Amino acid sequence: MLQSRALLIALILLLSTTLPEVHSKSIFERDRRDWLVIPDAIAAYIYETVNKMSPKVGQFLADAAQTPVVVVTRNFLIRETAKLSILAEQLVEKIKNIWYTKVLGY
């Protein structure tokens, strides 16, 4: 039972960052393109909760978050979501431009 919970939390940490970086990011910061801030904050909360209950499992999670597979996967996700965010911002700008020029006639 404890192993399945630890594996579940390790999967949640797949999208998280290293633990010191989690606390350096703000969820409500404006104009932020990093969509992984919220999963990072959730993972940090889960880590802190698990670490309070069982420091041994907390250390396992911290070690699992630093494995090369997790780090490479997270970096890939960061890169791809940054690209998607830029494309979404460009789309919004195009829609605004069409709205102002074609619909409102500015």
GROMACS .gro file of N, CA, C and O in nm, residues 26-60:
model
  140
   26SER      N    1   0.599   3.202  -0.849
   26SER     CA    2   0.470   3.249  -0.803
   26SER      C    3   0.362   3.198  -0.896
   26SER      O    4   0.375   3.206  -1.018
   27ILE      N    5   0.254   3.147  -0.840
   27ILE     CA    6   0.145   3.096  -0.922
   27ILE      C    7   0.071   3.210  -0.991
   27ILE      O    8   0.028   3.199  -1.105
   28PHE      N    9   0.057   3.323  -0.923
   28PHE     CA   10  -0.025   3.431  -0.974
   28PHE      C   11   0.054   3.541  -1.045
   28PHE      O   12   0.003   3.649  -1.066
   29GLU      N   13   0.176   3.512  -1.083
   29GLU     CA   14   0.258   3.610  -1.151
   29GLU      C   15   0.202   3.634  -1.291
   29GLU      O   16   0.175   3.541  -1.365
   30ARG      N   17   0.183   3.760  -1.327
   30ARG     CA   18   0.125   3.793  -1.457
   30ARG      C   19   0.228   3.774  -1.568
   30ARG      O   20   0.347   3.779  -1.547
   31ASP      N   21   0.176   3.753  -1.689
   31ASP     CA   22   0.258   3.737  -1.810
   31ASP      C   23   0.359   3.624  -1.795
   31ASP      O   24   0.471   3.634  -1.842
   32ARG      N   25   0.320   3.518  -1.732
   32ARG     CA   26   0.410   3.405  -1.712
   32ARG      C   27   0.376   3.297  -1.814
   32ARG      O   28   0.263   3.257  -1.827
   33ARG      N   29   0.474   3.251  -1.886
   33ARG     CA   30   0.452   3.150  -1.989
   33ARG      C   31   0.472   3.009  -1.937
   33ARG      O   32   0.444   2.914  -2.006
   34ASP      N   33   0.521   2.995  -1.819
   34ASP     CA   34   0.549   2.863  -1.765
   34ASP      C   35   0.421   2.802  -1.709
   34ASP      O   36   0.378   2.837  -1.601
   35TRP      N   37   0.361   2.710  -1.784
   35TRP     CA   38   0.236   2.648  -1.742
   35TRP      C   39   0.258   2.542  -1.635
   35TRP      O   40   0.163   2.489  -1.581
   36LEU      N   41   0.382   2.510  -1.603
   36LEU     CA   42   0.409   2.406  -1.506
   36LEU      C   43   0.423   2.459  -1.364
   36LEU      O   44   0.458   2.384  -1.274
   37VAL      N   45   0.395   2.585  -1.343
   37VAL     CA   46   0.406   2.641  -1.209
   37VAL      C   47   0.304   2.578  -1.116
   37VAL      O   48   0.335   2.544  -1.002
   38ILE      N   49   0.182   2.561  -1.163
   38ILE     CA   50   0.077   2.504  -1.077
   38ILE      C   51   0.108   2.359  -1.041
   38ILE      O   52   0.102   2.324  -0.923
   39PRO      N   53   0.145   2.272  -1.137
   39PRO     CA   54   0.184   2.136  -1.095
   39PRO      C   55   0.304   2.136  -1.001
   39PRO      O   56   0.312   2.052  -0.911
   40ASP      N   57   0.396   2.229  -1.019
   40ASP     CA   58   0.511   2.239  -0.928
   40ASP      C   59   0.466   2.272  -0.787
   40ASP      O   60   0.514   2.215  -0.690
   41ALA      N   61   0.373   2.365  -0.776
   41ALA     CA   62   0.324   2.402  -0.644
   41ALA      C   63   0.248   2.286  -0.578
   41ALA      O   64   0.263   2.261  -0.458
   42ILE      N   65   0.170   2.215  -0.658
   42ILE     CA   66   0.098   2.099  -0.605
   42ILE      C   67   0.197   1.991  -0.560
   42ILE      O   68   0.181   1.932  -0.452
   43ALA      N   69   0.298   1.966  -0.643
   43ALA     CA   70   0.399   1.865  -0.608
   43ALA      C   71   0.474   1.905  -0.481
   43ALA      O   72   0.505   1.820  -0.397
   44ALA      N   73   0.502   2.033  -0.465
   44ALA     CA   74   0.571   2.079  -0.344
   44ALA      C   75   0.484   2.058  -0.222
   44ALA      O   76   0.533   2.015  -0.117
   45TYR      N   77   0.355   2.086  -0.235
   45TYR     CA   78   0.263   2.065  -0.123
   45TYR      C   79   0.257   1.916  -0.087
   45TYR      O   80   0.261   1.880   0.031
   46ILE      N   81   0.246   1.831  -0.189
   46ILE     CA   82   0.242   1.686  -0.165
   46ILE      C   83   0.371   1.640  -0.100
   46ILE      O   84   0.369   1.562  -0.004
   47TYR      N   85   0.484   1.689  -0.151
   47TYR     CA   86   0.613   1.649  -0.093
   47TYR      C   87   0.621   1.690   0.054
   47TYR      O   88   0.662   1.611   0.138
   48GLU      N   89   0.583   1.812   0.084
   48GLU     CA   90   0.589   1.859   0.222
   48GLU      C   91   0.499   1.777   0.314
   48GLU      O   92   0.538   1.742   0.425
   49THR      N   93   0.380   1.742   0.264
   49THR     CA   94   0.288   1.662   0.343
   49THR      C   95   0.344   1.522   0.368
   49THR      O   96   0.342   1.472   0.480
   50VAL      N   97   0.395   1.460   0.260
   50VAL     CA   98   0.450   1.325   0.273
   50VAL      C   99   0.575   1.328   0.361
   50VAL      O  100   0.594   1.239   0.444
   51ASN      N  101   0.656   1.430   0.345
   51ASN     CA  102   0.779   1.440   0.423
   51ASN      C  103   0.749   1.454   0.573
   51ASN      O  104   0.823   1.403   0.656
   52LYS      N  105   0.639   1.523   0.607
   52LYS     CA  106   0.601   1.535   0.748
   52LYS      C  107   0.558   1.400   0.805
   52LYS      O  108   0.587   1.369   0.919
   53MET      N  109   0.487   1.321   0.722
   53MET     CA  110   0.439   1.191   0.769
   53MET      C  111   0.550   1.087   0.773
   53MET      O  112   0.558   1.008   0.866
   54SER      N  113   0.633   1.087   0.667
   54SER     CA  114   0.740   0.987   0.659
   54SER      C  115   0.860   1.048   0.587
   54SER      O  116   0.862   1.055   0.464
   55PRO      N  117   0.960   1.092   0.662
   55PRO     CA  118   1.078   1.151   0.598
   55PRO      C  119   1.149   1.054   0.502
   55PRO      O  120   1.209   1.096   0.404
   56LYS      N  121   1.138   0.926   0.527
   56LYS     CA  122   1.201   0.827   0.440
   56LYS      C  123   1.136   0.827   0.301
   56LYS      O  124   1.205   0.827   0.200
   57VAL      N  125   1.003   0.829   0.298
   57VAL     CA  126   0.932   0.836   0.171
   57VAL      C  127   0.954   0.972   0.105
   57VAL      O  128   0.968   0.982  -0.017
   58GLY      N  129   0.960   1.077   0.186
   58GLY     CA  130   0.988   1.209   0.132
   58GLY      C  131   1.125   1.215   0.065
   58GLY      O  132   1.140   1.275  -0.042
   59GLN      N  133   1.223   1.151   0.124
   59GLN     CA  134   1.356   1.145   0.063
   59GLN      C  135   1.352   1.064  -0.066
   59GLN      O  136   1.417   1.099  -0.163
   60PHE      N  137   1.273   0.957  -0.068
   60PHE     CA  138   1.257   0.878  -0.190
   60PHE      C  139   1.199   0.964  -0.302
   60PHE      O  140   1.245   0.959  -0.416
   0.00000   0.00000   0.00000
